[in-house]
Every structure is written in C-alpha cells, then in structure tokens.
Coordinates of C-alpha atoms in Angstrom, one line a residue:
M1254 CA 139.7 -3.8 -40.7
T1255 CA 142.3 -2.9 -38.2
G1256 CA 142.1 -0.4 -35.4
G1257 CA 138.2 0.0 -35.6
S1258 CA 135.1 -1.0 -33.5
P1259 CA 133.2 -4.2 -34.3
A1260 CA 129.9 -3.7 -36.4
S1261 CA 126.4 -3.9 -34.6
P1262 CA 124.3 -6.9 -35.5
R1263 CA 121.1 -6.1 -37.6
P1264 CA 117.7 -7.0 -35.7
S1265 CA 115.9 -10.0 -37.0
R1266 CA 112.5 -9.4 -38.8
P1267 CA 109.4 -11.2 -37.4
S1268 CA 108.1 -14.0 -39.4
R1269 CA 105.0 -13.8 -41.4
A1270 CA 103.1 -16.2 -39.0
V1271 CA 103.8 -13.8 -36.1
I1272 CA 102.5 -10.9 -38.1
R1273 CA 99.3 -12.7 -39.0
R1274 CA 98.7 -13.6 -35.3
R1275 CA 99.2 -10.0 -34.3
R1276 CA 96.8 -8.8 -36.9
L1277 CA 94.2 -11.3 -35.7
V1278 CA 94.5 -10.2 -32.1
V1279 CA 94.1 -6.6 -33.1
G1280 CA 91.0 -7.5 -35.1
L1281 CA 89.4 -9.4 -32.3
I1282 CA 90.1 -6.5 -29.9
A1283 CA 88.4 -4.1 -32.3
V1284 CA 85.4 -6.3 -32.7
L1285 CA 85.1 -6.7 -28.9
A1286 CA 85.4 -3.0 -28.5
V1287 CA 82.6 -2.3 -31.0
A1288 CA 80.4 -5.0 -29.3
L1289 CA 81.1 -3.5 -26.0
V1290 CA 80.2 0.0 -27.2
A1291 CA 76.9 -1.4 -28.7
V1292 CA 76.0 -3.1 -25.4
I1293 CA 76.7 0.0 -23.4
A1294 CA 74.6 2.1 -25.9
T1295 CA 71.7 -0.4 -25.6
I1296 CA 71.8 -0.3 -21.8
T1297 CA 71.9 3.5 -21.9
V1298 CA 68.9 3.7 -24.2
H1299 CA 66.8 1.3 -22.2
A1300 CA 67.7 3.1 -19.0
F1301 CA 66.6 6.4 -20.6
L1302 CA 63.3 5.0 -21.9
G1303 CA 62.6 3.3 -18.6
G1304 CA 63.1 6.5 -16.8
A1305 CA 60.8 8.3 -19.2
Q1306 CA 58.1 5.7 -18.7
E1307 CA 58.4 6.0 -14.9
K1308 CA 58.1 9.8 -15.2
A1309 CA 55.0 9.3 -17.5
S1310 CA 53.5 7.0 -14.9
A1311 CA 54.2 9.5 -12.2
V1312 CA 52.0 12.1 -14.1
G1313 CA 49.0 9.7 -14.3
T1314 CA 49.3 7.6 -17.4
T1315 CA 48.6 4.4 -15.5
S1316 CA 46.6 1.6 -17.2
T1317 CA 42.8 1.9 -16.9
P1318 CA 41.3 -0.9 -14.8
T1319 CA 38.3 -2.9 -16.1
P1320 CA 35.1 -1.1 -14.9
K1321 CA 32.7 -3.1 -12.7
S1322 CA 29.0 -3.1 -13.7
T1323 CA 26.7 -1.1 -11.4
P1324 CA 23.8 -3.2 -10.0
L1325 CA 20.3 -2.3 -11.3
T1326 CA 18.0 -0.4 -8.9
P1327 CA 14.6 -2.1 -8.1
A1328 CA 12.9 0.4 -10.4
Q1329 CA 15.3 -0.5 -13.3
Q1330 CA 14.8 -4.2 -12.6
L1331 CA 11.0 -3.7 -12.8
L1332 CA 11.3 -1.8 -16.1
K1333 CA 13.0 -4.9 -17.6
T1334 CA 9.8 -6.8 -17.1
A1335 CA 7.6 -4.3 -18.9
A1336 CA 5.6 -5.7 -21.8
D1337 CA 5.7 -2.3 -23.5
P1338 CA 8.9 -0.4 -22.5
A1339 CA 7.8 2.6 -24.6
T1340 CA 4.9 3.4 -22.2
A1341 CA 6.2 1.9 -19.0
C1342 CA 6.7 4.0 -15.9
A1343 CA 8.3 2.6 -12.7
V1344 CA 6.8 4.5 -9.8
S1345 CA 8.8 4.4 -6.5
F1346 CA 7.5 5.5 -3.1
S1347 CA 9.3 7.4 -0.4
G1348 CA 8.7 9.0 2.9
E1349 CA 8.5 8.2 6.6
G1350 CA 7.3 4.7 7.3
I1351 CA 7.2 3.8 3.6
D1352 CA 8.5 0.4 2.5
H1353 CA 6.7 -0.3 -0.7
A1354 CA 8.4 -1.8 -3.8
P1355 CA 8.2 0.1 -7.0
M1356 CA 5.2 -0.6 -9.3
L1357 CA 4.7 -0.4 -13.0
Q1358 CA 2.2 2.1 -14.4
T1359 CA 1.3 3.0 -18.0
V1360 CA 2.0 6.4 -19.3
G1361 CA -1.3 8.0 -20.5
V1362 CA -3.5 5.7 -18.4
L1363 CA -5.0 6.5 -15.0
F1364 CA -2.7 5.6 -12.0
T1365 CA -3.9 2.2 -10.9
G1366 CA -3.7 0.6 -7.5
L1367 CA -1.5 3.1 -5.7
P1368 CA -0.8 1.8 -2.2
I1369 CA -2.5 3.2 0.8
P1370 CA 0.1 2.6 3.5
E1371 CA -0.5 2.3 7.3
R1372 CA 1.6 3.6 10.2
A1373 CA 1.0 3.3 13.9
G1374 CA -0.3 6.6 15.3
A1375 CA -0.7 8.2 11.9
V1376 CA -3.3 8.5 9.1
F1377 CA -2.1 8.5 5.5
A1378 CA -2.8 11.8 3.7
G1379 CA -1.9 10.9 0.1
W1380 CA 0.9 10.9 -2.4
Y1381 CA 2.7 14.0 -3.6
P1382 CA 5.2 14.7 -6.4
T1383 CA 7.9 16.2 -4.1
P1384 CA 8.9 16.0 -0.4
E1385 CA 8.0 19.7 -0.1
A1386 CA 4.6 19.2 -1.6
A1387 CA 4.0 16.3 0.8
Q1388 CA 4.9 18.5 3.7
A1389 CA 2.6 21.4 2.5
Q1390 CA -0.3 19.0 1.6
V1391 CA -1.8 21.4 -0.9
Q1392 CA -4.9 19.5 -2.2
T1393 CA -4.3 20.3 -5.9
D1394 CA -0.8 18.8 -5.8
R1395 CA -2.0 15.4 -4.5
V1396 CA -1.6 12.5 -6.9
N1397 CA -4.1 9.6 -7.2
G1398 CA -6.0 7.4 -9.6
S1399 CA -8.0 10.3 -11.0
Q1400 CA -5.0 11.4 -13.0
L1401 CA -3.2 10.1 -16.0
T1402 CA 0.2 8.7 -15.4
T1403 CA 3.1 10.9 -16.4
C1404 CA 6.8 10.0 -16.2
T1405 CA 10.3 11.3 -17.0
D1406 CA 12.8 8.8 -18.4
Q1407 CA 10.4 6.0 -17.4
Q1408 CA 10.7 6.7 -13.7
R1409 CA 9.2 8.9 -11.0
T1410 CA 8.9 8.9 -7.2
L1411 CA 5.9 9.8 -5.1
Y1412 CA 6.2 11.0 -1.5
A1413 CA 3.9 10.2 1.4
A1414 CA 2.1 12.7 3.5
W1415 CA 0.7 11.9 7.0
T1416 CA -1.7 13.5 9.5
T1417 CA -2.9 12.5 12.9
P1418 CA -6.0 10.4 13.8
E1419 CA -7.2 13.4 15.8
Q1420 CA -6.9 15.8 12.9
N1421 CA -8.5 13.3 10.6
T1422 CA -11.6 13.0 12.8
A1423 CA -11.8 16.7 13.6
T1424 CA -11.9 17.7 10.0
A1425 CA -15.3 15.8 9.7
V1426 CA -15.1 15.4 6.0
K1427 CA -18.3 14.6 4.1
I1428 CA -18.0 13.2 0.6
P1429 CA -20.8 13.7 -1.9
I1430 CA -21.4 11.0 -4.5
L1431 CA -23.3 12.5 -7.5
M1432 CA -25.7 10.3 -9.3
Y1433 CA -26.8 10.9 -12.9
H1434 CA -28.8 8.8 -15.3
Q1435 CA -29.8 10.0 -18.7
F1436 CA -29.2 13.2 -20.7
T1437 CA -31.1 15.3 -23.2
T1438 CA -30.4 18.0 -25.6
K1439 CA -33.9 19.5 -25.1
P1440 CA -34.0 22.5 -22.8
G1441 CA -37.6 21.6 -21.9
G1442 CA -36.6 18.0 -21.1
E1443 CA -38.1 14.7 -22.1
D1444 CA -41.9 14.1 -22.0
N1445 CA -42.1 10.7 -20.4
W1446 CA -42.4 9.0 -17.0
L1447 CA -38.6 9.1 -16.6
R1448 CA -38.5 12.8 -17.2
N1449 CA -36.6 13.5 -13.9
N1450 CA -33.8 11.2 -15.0
Y1451 CA -32.9 13.3 -18.0
V1452 CA -30.5 16.1 -17.2
Y1453 CA -30.3 18.8 -19.8
I1454 CA -26.8 18.6 -21.3
E1455 CA -26.1 22.3 -21.0
D1456 CA -26.9 22.1 -17.3
F1457 CA -24.5 19.2 -17.0
K1458 CA -21.8 21.1 -18.8
A1459 CA -22.2 24.1 -16.4
Q1460 CA -22.1 21.7 -13.4
M1461 CA -18.9 20.0 -14.7
D1462 CA -17.4 23.4 -15.4
Y1463 CA -18.0 24.3 -11.8
V1464 CA -16.5 21.1 -10.5
A1465 CA -13.4 21.5 -12.8
S1466 CA -12.8 25.1 -12.0
S1467 CA -13.2 24.5 -8.3
K1468 CA -10.6 21.8 -8.5
F1469 CA -12.4 19.2 -6.4
Y1470 CA -10.3 16.2 -5.3
M1471 CA -11.7 13.0 -7.0
P1472 CA -11.2 10.0 -4.7
T1473 CA -10.9 6.5 -6.1
W1474 CA -13.1 3.8 -4.7
D1475 CA -10.2 2.1 -2.8
E1476 CA -9.5 5.6 -1.3
L1477 CA -13.1 5.9 -0.2
N1478 CA -13.0 2.5 1.4
A1479 CA -9.9 3.4 3.4
F1480 CA -11.4 6.8 4.3
I1481 CA -14.5 5.1 5.8
D1482 CA -12.2 3.0 7.9
G1483 CA -10.4 6.1 9.2
K1484 CA -7.1 5.0 7.5
L1485 CA -7.0 7.7 4.9
F1486 CA -7.4 11.4 5.1
L1487 CA -9.5 12.9 2.2
P1488 CA -9.8 16.7 1.6
Q1489 CA -13.0 18.4 2.6
H1490 CA -13.2 19.5 -1.1
S1491 CA -13.7 16.0 -2.5
L1492 CA -16.3 14.6 -4.9
I1493 CA -17.3 11.4 -6.7
I1494 CA -19.3 11.5 -10.0
T1495 CA -21.3 8.5 -11.0
D1496 CA -23.8 7.6 -13.8
D1497 CA -26.2 4.6 -13.7
D1498 CA -27.0 2.3 -16.6
A1499 CA -24.4 3.5 -19.3
D1500 CA -27.4 4.8 -21.3
P1501 CA -26.6 5.8 -24.9
T1502 CA -27.3 9.4 -24.0
W1503 CA -24.6 9.1 -21.3
L1504 CA -22.1 7.7 -23.9
Q1505 CA -22.9 10.2 -26.6
L1506 CA -23.6 13.4 -24.7
A1507 CA -22.0 13.3 -21.2
V1508 CA -18.8 11.3 -21.7
P1509 CA -17.2 13.9 -24.0
V1510 CA -18.0 16.5 -21.3
V1511 CA -16.1 14.8 -18.5
T1512 CA -13.3 13.7 -20.8
E1513 CA -12.7 17.2 -22.0
R1514 CA -12.6 18.5 -18.4
K1515 CA -10.5 15.5 -17.2
L1516 CA -13.0 14.5 -14.5
L1517 CA -12.9 11.0 -13.1
T1518 CA -16.3 9.5 -13.4
T1519 CA -17.8 6.0 -12.6
S1520 CA -20.3 4.5 -15.0
F1521 CA -22.3 1.6 -13.4
V1522 CA -22.8 -0.8 -16.3
I1523 CA -25.4 -3.6 -16.7
T1524 CA -22.9 -6.1 -18.2
G1525 CA -25.6 -8.3 -19.6
E1526 CA -26.4 -5.5 -21.9
R1527 CA -23.0 -3.8 -22.4
K1528 CA -19.7 -5.5 -22.7
D1529 CA -17.7 -2.9 -24.5
G1530 CA -14.6 -1.3 -22.8
S1531 CA -14.6 2.1 -21.3
P1532 CA -15.5 5.0 -23.6
S1533 CA -12.9 7.3 -22.1
P1534 CA -9.6 7.3 -20.1
Y1535 CA -11.5 9.2 -17.4
V1536 CA -14.4 6.8 -17.1
L1537 CA -14.3 3.8 -14.7
Q1538 CA -16.8 1.1 -15.6
R1539 CA -18.2 -0.7 -12.5
S1540 CA -21.0 -3.2 -11.8
H1541 CA -24.7 -2.4 -12.0
T1542 CA -25.1 -6.3 -11.9
N1543 CA -25.0 -8.6 -14.9
D1544 CA -28.7 -9.5 -15.1
M1545 CA -30.5 -8.2 -12.1
H1546 CA -31.7 -4.9 -13.4
R1547 CA -35.1 -6.4 -13.7
A1548 CA -38.2 -6.6 -11.5
G1549 CA -38.6 -9.6 -9.3
D1550 CA -41.7 -11.4 -8.0
N1551 CA -42.7 -8.6 -5.6
G1552 CA -42.1 -5.8 -8.1
K1553 CA -38.8 -4.8 -6.7
G1554 CA -35.4 -5.6 -8.2
R1555 CA -34.3 -9.2 -8.5
M1556 CA -31.4 -8.5 -6.1
V1557 CA -33.8 -8.4 -3.2
N1558 CA -35.8 -11.5 -4.4
L1559 CA -33.0 -14.0 -5.0
P1560 CA -30.8 -16.0 -2.5
A1561 CA -27.4 -14.5 -1.6
D1562 CA -25.6 -17.2 -3.6
Q1563 CA -27.4 -16.3 -6.8
V1564 CA -26.7 -12.6 -6.2
A1565 CA -23.0 -13.4 -5.7
A1566 CA -22.9 -15.5 -8.9
D1567 CA -24.4 -12.7 -10.9
L1568 CA -21.9 -10.2 -9.6
E1569 CA -19.1 -12.6 -10.3
E1570 CA -20.2 -12.7 -13.9
S1571 CA -20.3 -8.9 -14.0
A1572 CA -16.8 -8.7 -12.5
K1573 CA -15.4 -11.0 -15.3
V1574 CA -16.6 -8.5 -17.9
L1575 CA -15.4 -5.4 -16.1
G1576 CA -12.2 -6.7 -14.4
A1577 CA -13.0 -5.0 -11.1
K1578 CA -14.8 -5.8 -7.9
E1579 CA -14.6 -2.6 -5.9
V1580 CA -18.1 -1.3 -5.9
I1581 CA -21.6 -2.0 -7.2
A1582 CA -24.7 0.1 -7.6
Y1583 CA -28.0 -1.6 -6.5
P1584 CA -30.5 -1.7 -9.4
Y1585 CA -33.4 0.7 -8.7
G1586 CA -31.6 1.3 -5.4
H1587 CA -33.3 -1.8 -3.9
Y1588 CA -31.3 -3.7 -1.3
N1589 CA -31.7 -5.7 1.9
A1590 CA -29.7 -8.0 4.1
T1591 CA -29.7 -10.8 1.5
A1592 CA -28.5 -8.5 -1.2
E1593 CA -25.7 -7.2 1.1
E1594 CA -24.7 -10.8 1.8
G1595 CA -24.4 -11.5 -1.9
V1596 CA -22.3 -8.5 -2.5
T1597 CA -19.9 -9.6 0.3
K1598 CA -19.8 -13.2 -0.9
A1599 CA -18.8 -12.0 -4.4
G1600 CA -15.9 -10.1 -2.9
F1601 CA -17.1 -6.5 -3.5
L1602 CA -16.1 -3.9 -0.8
L1603 CA -18.7 -1.2 -1.4
A1604 CA -22.3 -0.8 -2.6
R1605 CA -24.0 2.5 -3.6
T1606 CA -27.7 3.1 -2.9
I1607 CA -30.0 5.9 -4.1
D1608 CA -30.5 7.2 -0.5
F1609 CA -29.7 10.9 0.0
G1610 CA -26.6 11.7 2.1
Y1611 CA -22.9 12.0 2.3
V1612 CA -20.1 9.5 3.0
K1613 CA -18.3 10.0 6.3
I1614 CA -15.9 8.1 8.5
G1615 CA -17.7 5.0 9.6
T1616 CA -20.5 5.0 6.9
N1617 CA -21.9 1.6 6.2
K1618 CA -19.9 0.4 3.2
L1619 CA -22.8 -1.5 1.7
Q1620 CA -25.2 1.5 2.0
L1621 CA -23.3 4.4 0.4
P1622 CA -25.7 7.4 0.1
V1623 CA -25.8 9.8 -2.9
V1624 CA -26.7 13.3 -4.1
R1625 CA -29.2 12.6 -7.0
I1626 CA -29.2 15.1 -9.9
N1627 CA -32.5 15.5 -11.6
Y1628 CA -33.8 17.4 -14.6
G1629 CA -34.0 21.1 -13.9
D1630 CA -31.2 21.0 -11.3
T1631 CA -28.9 24.0 -12.0
V1632 CA -25.3 24.7 -11.1
D1633 CA -26.5 26.8 -8.2
G1634 CA -28.4 23.8 -6.9
L1635 CA -25.3 21.7 -7.2
K1636 CA -23.2 24.3 -5.3
N1637 CA -25.7 24.1 -2.5
N1638 CA -25.3 20.3 -2.3
I1639 CA -21.5 20.0 -2.7
G1640 CA -20.1 23.3 -1.5

C-alpha cells in the first residue's frame, strides 16, 4: 500500500506451560490463604476460651485441694478400743487442776472408778455435768458411782468442783452407814432369837421412800475413803445403805425396793455360800469373808481366832469371787488387831463394824461405825438417826 502507516504487530499469546504455572501459583496462594485464616481462627478461639477460663477462675471455680484427715481426740481414740461400741461412753474430765485421761464407762451401768483428783491447797468437791453446776455445787447435780452411766453420742464431760480445806473441816460432816440384815412380810415380826434382825418390809419401804424423796447423796466406798483422809468433800446430807449376809429375804423382798428407788446399796456377801452376781444394777456386792462367818474356839468369829495370814488368804479368796477389795464387814462385828492386820495384808482399805456411830474425817478406816436398823424401827426413828 502506498501513502499509508505501517500496520501494528499483534501481541504474542502465552504458551500453555506458562498458563499452567500461573494457575498453580494462584492455587497455592489460595490454599495458603485458607490455611492462614484457619490458623488465625484457631488462635482466636483459644484466646477466647482461655480468657473465659481465667474469668471463671476469678469467680471461684478453682480446683478443690485434697482434704487432710483430722486427728482423733483422746476420747475418740479410746472409743476405738471399746469391746462393745454400742454401750461405750468415753468420759472426759475438765476443770482447774484436772489432767486426767478420758475413761471408758458402760451406758446403763453404775459409773465405776471415777477419779478423785488432788490439788495443793484445795479439797475435791465432786464431779458435775456442766461448769455452771460445778461452780454452784448443788448436791443433787453431783455425779458419782451411785448413778447409772448416761451418754450422748458416746461421749460426755464431767467438770470438777473444789472447796478449801478450812471449809471441808468446818462443815463437820457425819456420814451414817445403815446396817440391815433380814426382812419379813409379817407386821408382828418373826418369832425367833433373831427377831430383831428382821425388819418389816413395809417399814423398810417407808424408810427408803424417805431416803429417796430427801435426795441423800450416796457416796461410794472410794469416796468415803478419800473423805476420811480429808481429800474429798462430802455433803452433810450423805448416806450409805448396807445389808449383811445376802439373806434370801434381802434378795427377794428388799432388793426390788432399792432398785425401784434407784438407791445405791452394798450387800456384804459370804462368798463361800453365795457366788452369784449382783441381783440389781444398784447393789454392790462386797466381802463378808469367804468362810469366816462361823464361830471360832472362843465362841467369837473365826476372824479373831486365826492368824493374820489366814485371815488375809480368806479375804483374797472372797475378793476373787466379788472382783473388789474396797471394804469388808466383820462377821458378827468381831474384830481385833490381828483381824485388822489380815484385812490390810489382803489389800482392803476399809472394814465395817457393828459399833454405833458416824463416819467423820479421821475415823479409823478399819473400824467404821454403823446405825443398826432393827425390827420395829420406823421411818421417824430413821429420821432421828440420819437427819
């Protein structure tokens, strides 16, 4: 062509290989972009959940630590040793100057062996159920071995009361020990040479009604022992009831009376003749010797006719049957220095005579006096003797 501009060259088209490479690069970029988005999303979710957990921790949802076991108290440790957990009661002791370990008692059985603590410049005045009762020292609140053991959740605490030696002496307490023998249902009494020994059972009931309604304090023998030494204060309104021989009339007629009225009584048993256990929760069985309730060569009891070693051997045999050595009653009331030596050798603390009188601080422990109750004695006569 003449007179015109030259034609523009047409651009060259990329080859197929180039196109494939471009597509591959674009695909890789897309995959990487998706992966990056996923990573960012994951990080964001974890960050969000971590923050929520931190917030939850801030409002108290921390993990609970493993609890540590609480050590057992001495009373709880003692209960683990009980042969019969169902009736076990761990009794603890508290109060000024008290450092006694808990002791096991049995629910429904008389308190046994409660401690009698000592403190310089003071006289023990008994155990009470609360600190307030120990402070007030009301006689009827006092706890001792004349009462059946009671317990709440297998444990209880007793609180000590104290008085001064001067107050203990000034009170001048006199403790009567009543002495009974046999009993009869006959108002006119028994017609034999032991007539005076047989108390009419209705008179006995009236006497025990008076004792129960007057709420006398009933000391145990270990309490009486400490009282004589001046180490324990006993209320003026105190009384000990005893029976000699464990005669069938005592077992059949009198035991139900003291049991119904919940009165602690001691039955002095001739163990060569009776080996049965106590007939009542309220009756202590103590020694009237094993085989010395018989006349000796001079017409008096064997206890004043035999050497001290033989007396001691007999009392040891009696103690095996009864399981106790606190006190004995002299057969027929006969005693002398040899008899007293035998009592001491056998390990007994106290011995009861038939001599009239009252137990006081300083009384001879091997010559405890009594208030004898005879046939015909009424409740008025009893009141005159015991107040």
